[in-house]
PDB file of C-alpha atoms in Angstrom:
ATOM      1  CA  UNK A 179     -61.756   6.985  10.386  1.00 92.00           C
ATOM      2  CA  UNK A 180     -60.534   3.536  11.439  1.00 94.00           C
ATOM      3  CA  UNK A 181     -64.432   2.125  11.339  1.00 96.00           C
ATOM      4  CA  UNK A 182     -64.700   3.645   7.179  1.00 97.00           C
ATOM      5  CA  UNK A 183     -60.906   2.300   6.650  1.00 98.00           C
ATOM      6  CA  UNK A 184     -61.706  -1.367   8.152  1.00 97.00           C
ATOM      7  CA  UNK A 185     -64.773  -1.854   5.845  1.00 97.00           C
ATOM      8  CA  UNK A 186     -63.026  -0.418   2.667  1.00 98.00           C
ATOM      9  CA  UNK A 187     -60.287  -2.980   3.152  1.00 98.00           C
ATOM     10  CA  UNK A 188     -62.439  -5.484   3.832  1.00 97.00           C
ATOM     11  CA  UNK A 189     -63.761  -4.801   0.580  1.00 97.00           C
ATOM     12  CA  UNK A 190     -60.527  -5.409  -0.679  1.00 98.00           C
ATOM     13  CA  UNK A 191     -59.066  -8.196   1.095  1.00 97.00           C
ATOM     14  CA  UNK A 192     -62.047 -10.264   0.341  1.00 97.00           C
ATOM     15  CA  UNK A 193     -62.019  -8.694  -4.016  1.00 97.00           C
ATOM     16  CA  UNK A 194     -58.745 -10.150  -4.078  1.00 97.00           C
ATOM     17  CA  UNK A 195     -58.897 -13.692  -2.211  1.00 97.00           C
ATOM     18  CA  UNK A 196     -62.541 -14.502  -3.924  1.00 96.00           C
ATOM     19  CA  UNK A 197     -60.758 -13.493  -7.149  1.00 96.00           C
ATOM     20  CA  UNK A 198     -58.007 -15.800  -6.371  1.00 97.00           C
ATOM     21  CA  UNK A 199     -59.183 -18.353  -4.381  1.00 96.00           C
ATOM     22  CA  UNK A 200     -62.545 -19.106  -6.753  1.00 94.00           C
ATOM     23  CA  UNK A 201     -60.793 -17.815  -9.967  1.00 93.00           C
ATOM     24  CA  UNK A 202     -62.832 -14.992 -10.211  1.00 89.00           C
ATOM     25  CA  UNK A 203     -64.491 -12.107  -7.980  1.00 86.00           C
ATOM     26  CA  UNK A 204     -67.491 -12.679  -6.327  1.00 91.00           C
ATOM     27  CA  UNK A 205     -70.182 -10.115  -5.156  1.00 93.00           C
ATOM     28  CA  UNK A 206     -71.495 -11.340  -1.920  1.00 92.00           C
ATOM     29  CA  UNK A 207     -67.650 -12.267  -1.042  1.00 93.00           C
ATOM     30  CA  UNK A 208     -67.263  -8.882  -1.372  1.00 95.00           C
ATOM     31  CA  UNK A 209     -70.608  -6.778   0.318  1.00 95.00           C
ATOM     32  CA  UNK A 210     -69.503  -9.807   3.571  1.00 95.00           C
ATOM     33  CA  UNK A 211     -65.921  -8.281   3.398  1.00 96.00           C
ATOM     34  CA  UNK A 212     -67.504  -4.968   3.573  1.00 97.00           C
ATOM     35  CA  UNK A 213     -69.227  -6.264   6.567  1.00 97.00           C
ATOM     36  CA  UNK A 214     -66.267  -8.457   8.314  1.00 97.00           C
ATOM     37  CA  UNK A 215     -64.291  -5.119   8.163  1.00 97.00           C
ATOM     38  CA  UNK A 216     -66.752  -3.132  10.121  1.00 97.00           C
ATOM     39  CA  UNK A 217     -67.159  -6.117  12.591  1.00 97.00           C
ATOM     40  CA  UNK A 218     -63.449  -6.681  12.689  1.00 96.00           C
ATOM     41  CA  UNK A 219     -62.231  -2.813  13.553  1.00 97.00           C
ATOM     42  CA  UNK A 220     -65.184  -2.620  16.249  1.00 95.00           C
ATOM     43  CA  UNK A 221     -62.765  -3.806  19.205  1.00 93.00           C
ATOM     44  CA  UNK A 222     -60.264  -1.678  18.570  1.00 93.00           C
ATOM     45  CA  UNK A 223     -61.666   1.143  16.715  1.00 93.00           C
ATOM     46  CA  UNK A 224     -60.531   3.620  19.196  1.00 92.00           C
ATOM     47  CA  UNK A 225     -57.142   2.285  20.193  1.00 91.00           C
ATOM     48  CA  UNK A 226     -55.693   1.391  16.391  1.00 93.00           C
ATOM     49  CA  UNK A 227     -54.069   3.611  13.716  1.00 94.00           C
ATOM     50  CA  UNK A 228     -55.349   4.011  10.385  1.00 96.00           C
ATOM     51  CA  UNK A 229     -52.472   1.565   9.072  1.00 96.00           C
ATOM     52  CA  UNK A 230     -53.512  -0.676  11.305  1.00 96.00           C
ATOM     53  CA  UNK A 231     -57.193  -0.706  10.736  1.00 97.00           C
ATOM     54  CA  UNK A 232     -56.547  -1.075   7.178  1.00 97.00           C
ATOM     55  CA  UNK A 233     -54.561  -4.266   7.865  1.00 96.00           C
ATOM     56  CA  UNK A 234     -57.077  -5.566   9.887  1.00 96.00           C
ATOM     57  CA  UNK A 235     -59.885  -4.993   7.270  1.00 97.00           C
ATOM     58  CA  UNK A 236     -57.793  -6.555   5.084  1.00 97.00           C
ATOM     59  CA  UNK A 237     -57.703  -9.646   7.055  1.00 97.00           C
ATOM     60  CA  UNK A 238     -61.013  -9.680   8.032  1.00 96.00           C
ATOM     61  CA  UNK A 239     -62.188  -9.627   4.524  1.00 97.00           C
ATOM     62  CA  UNK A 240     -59.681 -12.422   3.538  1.00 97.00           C
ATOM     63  CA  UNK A 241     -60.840 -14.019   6.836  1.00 96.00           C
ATOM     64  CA  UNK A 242     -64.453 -14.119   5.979  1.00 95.00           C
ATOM     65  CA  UNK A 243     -64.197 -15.481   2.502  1.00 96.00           C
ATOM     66  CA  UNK A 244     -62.082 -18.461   3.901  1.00 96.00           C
ATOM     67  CA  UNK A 245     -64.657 -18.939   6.589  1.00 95.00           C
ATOM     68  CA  UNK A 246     -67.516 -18.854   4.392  1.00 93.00           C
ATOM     69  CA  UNK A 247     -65.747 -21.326   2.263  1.00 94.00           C
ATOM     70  CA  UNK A 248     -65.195 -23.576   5.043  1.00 94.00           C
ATOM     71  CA  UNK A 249     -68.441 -23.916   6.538  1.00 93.00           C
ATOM     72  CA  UNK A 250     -69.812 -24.903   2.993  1.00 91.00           C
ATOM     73  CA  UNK A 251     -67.436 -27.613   2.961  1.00 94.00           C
ATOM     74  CA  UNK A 252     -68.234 -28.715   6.367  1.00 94.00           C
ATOM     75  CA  UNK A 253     -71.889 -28.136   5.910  1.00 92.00           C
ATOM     76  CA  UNK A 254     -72.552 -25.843   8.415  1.00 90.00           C
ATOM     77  CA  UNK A 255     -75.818 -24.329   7.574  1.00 84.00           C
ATOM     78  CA  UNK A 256     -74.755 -20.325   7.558  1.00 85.00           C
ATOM     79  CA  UNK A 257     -76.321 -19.037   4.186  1.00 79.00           C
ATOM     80  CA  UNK A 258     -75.770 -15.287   4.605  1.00 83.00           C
ATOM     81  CA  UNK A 259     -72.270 -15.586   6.150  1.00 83.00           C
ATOM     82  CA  UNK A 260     -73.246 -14.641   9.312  1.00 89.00           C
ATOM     83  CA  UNK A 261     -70.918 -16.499  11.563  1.00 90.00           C
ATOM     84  CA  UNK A 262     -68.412 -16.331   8.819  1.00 88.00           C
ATOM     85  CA  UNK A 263     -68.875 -12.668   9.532  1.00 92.00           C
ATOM     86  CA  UNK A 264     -69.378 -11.674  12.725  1.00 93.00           C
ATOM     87  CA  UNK A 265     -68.003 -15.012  14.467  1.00 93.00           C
ATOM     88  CA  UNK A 266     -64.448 -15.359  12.423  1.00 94.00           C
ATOM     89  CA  UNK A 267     -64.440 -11.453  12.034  1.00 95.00           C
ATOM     90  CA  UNK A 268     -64.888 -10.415  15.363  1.00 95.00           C
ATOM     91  CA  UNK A 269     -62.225 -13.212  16.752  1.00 96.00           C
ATOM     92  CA  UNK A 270     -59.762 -11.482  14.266  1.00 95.00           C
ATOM     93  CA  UNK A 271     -60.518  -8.177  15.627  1.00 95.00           C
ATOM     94  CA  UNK A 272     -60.038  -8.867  19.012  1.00 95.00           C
ATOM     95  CA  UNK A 273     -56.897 -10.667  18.827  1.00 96.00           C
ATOM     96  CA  UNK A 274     -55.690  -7.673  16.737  1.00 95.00           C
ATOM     97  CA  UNK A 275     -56.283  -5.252  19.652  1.00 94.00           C
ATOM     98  CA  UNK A 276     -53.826  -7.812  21.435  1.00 93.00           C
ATOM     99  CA  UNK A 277     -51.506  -7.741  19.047  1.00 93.00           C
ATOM    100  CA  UNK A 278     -51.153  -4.224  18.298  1.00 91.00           C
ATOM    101  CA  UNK A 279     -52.133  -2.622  21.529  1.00 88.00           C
ATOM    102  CA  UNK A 280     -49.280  -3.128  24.599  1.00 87.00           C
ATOM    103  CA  UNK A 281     -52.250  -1.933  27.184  1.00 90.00           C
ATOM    104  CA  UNK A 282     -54.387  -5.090  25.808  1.00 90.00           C
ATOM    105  CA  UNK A 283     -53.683  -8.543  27.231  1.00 92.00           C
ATOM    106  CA  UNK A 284     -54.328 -11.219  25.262  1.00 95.00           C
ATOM    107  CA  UNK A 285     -55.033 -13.177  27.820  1.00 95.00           C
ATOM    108  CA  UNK A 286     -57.834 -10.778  28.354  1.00 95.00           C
ATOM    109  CA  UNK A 287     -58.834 -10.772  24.278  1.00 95.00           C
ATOM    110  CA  UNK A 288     -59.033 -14.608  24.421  1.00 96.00           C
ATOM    111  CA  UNK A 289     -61.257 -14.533  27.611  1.00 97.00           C
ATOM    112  CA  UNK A 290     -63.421 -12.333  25.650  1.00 95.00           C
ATOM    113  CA  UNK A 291     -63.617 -14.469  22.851  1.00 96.00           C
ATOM    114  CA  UNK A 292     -64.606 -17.588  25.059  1.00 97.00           C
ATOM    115  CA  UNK A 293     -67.450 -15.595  26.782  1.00 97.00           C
ATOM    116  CA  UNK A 294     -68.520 -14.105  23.908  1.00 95.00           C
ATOM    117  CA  UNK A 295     -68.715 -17.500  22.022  1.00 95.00           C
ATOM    118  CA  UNK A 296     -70.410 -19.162  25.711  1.00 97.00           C
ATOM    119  CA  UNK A 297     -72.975 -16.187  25.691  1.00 97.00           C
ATOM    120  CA  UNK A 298     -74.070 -16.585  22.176  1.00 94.00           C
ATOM    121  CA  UNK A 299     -74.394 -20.249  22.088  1.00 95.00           C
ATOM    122  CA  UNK A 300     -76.399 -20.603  25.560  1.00 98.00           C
ATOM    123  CA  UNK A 301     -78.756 -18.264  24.822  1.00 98.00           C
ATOM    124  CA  UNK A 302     -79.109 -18.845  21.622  1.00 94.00           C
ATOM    125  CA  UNK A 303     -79.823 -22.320  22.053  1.00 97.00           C
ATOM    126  CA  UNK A 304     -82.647 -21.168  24.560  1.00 98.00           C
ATOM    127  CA  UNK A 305     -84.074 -19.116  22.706  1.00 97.00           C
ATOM    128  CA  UNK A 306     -84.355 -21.438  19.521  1.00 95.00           C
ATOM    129  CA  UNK A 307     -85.625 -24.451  21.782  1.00 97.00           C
ATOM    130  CA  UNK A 308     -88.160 -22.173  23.026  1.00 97.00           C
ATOM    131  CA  UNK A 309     -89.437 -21.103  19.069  1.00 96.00           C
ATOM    132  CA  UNK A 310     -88.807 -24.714  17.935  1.00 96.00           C
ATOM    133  CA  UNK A 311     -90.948 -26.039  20.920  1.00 96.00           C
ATOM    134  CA  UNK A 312     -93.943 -22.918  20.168  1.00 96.00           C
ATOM    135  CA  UNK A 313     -93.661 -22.742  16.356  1.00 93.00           C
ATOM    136  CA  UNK A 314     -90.996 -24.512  14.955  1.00 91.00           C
ATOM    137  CA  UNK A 315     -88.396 -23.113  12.796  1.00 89.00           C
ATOM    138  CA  UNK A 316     -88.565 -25.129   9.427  1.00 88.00           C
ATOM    139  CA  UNK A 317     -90.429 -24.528   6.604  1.00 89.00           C
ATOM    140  CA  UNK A 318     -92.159 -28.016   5.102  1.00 90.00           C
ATOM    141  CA  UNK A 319     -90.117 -29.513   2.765  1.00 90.00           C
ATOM    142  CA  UNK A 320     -92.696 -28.695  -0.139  1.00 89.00           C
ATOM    143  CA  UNK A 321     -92.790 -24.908   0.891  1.00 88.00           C
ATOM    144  CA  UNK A 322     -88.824 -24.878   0.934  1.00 84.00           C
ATOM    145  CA  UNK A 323     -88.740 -26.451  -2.622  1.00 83.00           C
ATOM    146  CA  UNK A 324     -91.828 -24.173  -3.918  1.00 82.00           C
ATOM    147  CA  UNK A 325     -89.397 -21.063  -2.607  1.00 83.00           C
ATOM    148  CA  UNK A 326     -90.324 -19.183   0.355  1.00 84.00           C
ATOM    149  CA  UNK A 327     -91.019 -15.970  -2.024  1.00 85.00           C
ATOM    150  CA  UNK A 328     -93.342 -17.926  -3.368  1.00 85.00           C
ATOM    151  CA  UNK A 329     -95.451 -19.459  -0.905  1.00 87.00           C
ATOM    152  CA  UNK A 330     -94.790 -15.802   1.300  1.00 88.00           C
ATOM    153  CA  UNK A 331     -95.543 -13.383  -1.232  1.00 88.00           C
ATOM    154  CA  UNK A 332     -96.928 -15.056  -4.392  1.00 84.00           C
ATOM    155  CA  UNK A 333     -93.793 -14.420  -6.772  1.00 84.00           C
ATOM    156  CA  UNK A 334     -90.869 -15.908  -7.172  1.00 79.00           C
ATOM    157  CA  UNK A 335     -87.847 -14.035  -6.648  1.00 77.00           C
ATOM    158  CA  UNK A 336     -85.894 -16.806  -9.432  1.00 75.00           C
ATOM    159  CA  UNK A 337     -88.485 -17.445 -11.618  1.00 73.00           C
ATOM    160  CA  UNK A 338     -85.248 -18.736 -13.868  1.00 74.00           C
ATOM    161  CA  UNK A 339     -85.104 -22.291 -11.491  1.00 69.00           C
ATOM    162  CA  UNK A 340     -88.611 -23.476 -12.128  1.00 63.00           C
ATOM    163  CA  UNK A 341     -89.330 -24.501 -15.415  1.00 56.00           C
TER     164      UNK A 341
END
């Protein structure tokens, strides 16, 4: 219950800042609040009420649409949402176990966080080294401007762009 009710709010919470924030609603805003709920509610999906998940897919969706926002602006190069996602959403969701369970520490939630964050950055930067160093993990600039699809597959997925 608290896993659907996380990712229906998220749908939600990011519909309605998306629609406020960049005048108008925006699609992927909303399928990555669908996905920052369901990230969100995982920590505490068997401790919180169903009021509770729904505020917390609520503010994961908000959350995510904020984050996605800001790592544009700071040109961090996330072009699903990914970290806006699962980084920012999953932070949200387990400071909300702290905050609405009394058995949680926060302490403990924030401990989490920073080996969570440690873990993903060490060995994600070994295991990128390692494929930049065997394959590398660019495209050349003229297959990036051609379009992946393209040069992949032979069609082009936005045929509308090249002229």
């Amino acid at each position: 219950t608290a896993t659907c009710l996380a990712a229906a709010s998220g749908i939600v919470g990011s519909g309605i800042t998306s629609a406020l924030v960049q005048k108008k609603p925006d699609l992927t805003m909303v399928l990555n609040g669908a996905l920052a709920g369901l990230v969100g509610i995982t920590a505490g999906a068997d401790v919180l009420t169903p009021a509770q998940a729904i505020l917390v897919g609520l503010v994961t969706g908000a959350v995510a649409v904020f984050a996605v926002i800001g790592f544009d602006k700071a040109k961090i190069d996330d072009p699903v949402g990914a970290i806006s996602v699962h980084g920012t959403a999953g932070i949200w969701g387990l400071l909300a176990v702290g905050l609405t369970n009394s058995d949680a520490s926060m302490g403990a939630q924030i401990m989490g966080i920073v080996v969570i964050f440690l873990w993903t950055f060490i060995a994600s930067l070994i295991v990128w080294s390692i494929i930049k160093a065997i394959m590398g993990i660019r495209v050349t600039e003229s297959e990036e401007a051609e379009g992946m699809d393209a040069v992949d597959i032979g069609v082009s997925a936005y045929p509308e762009f090249y002229k």
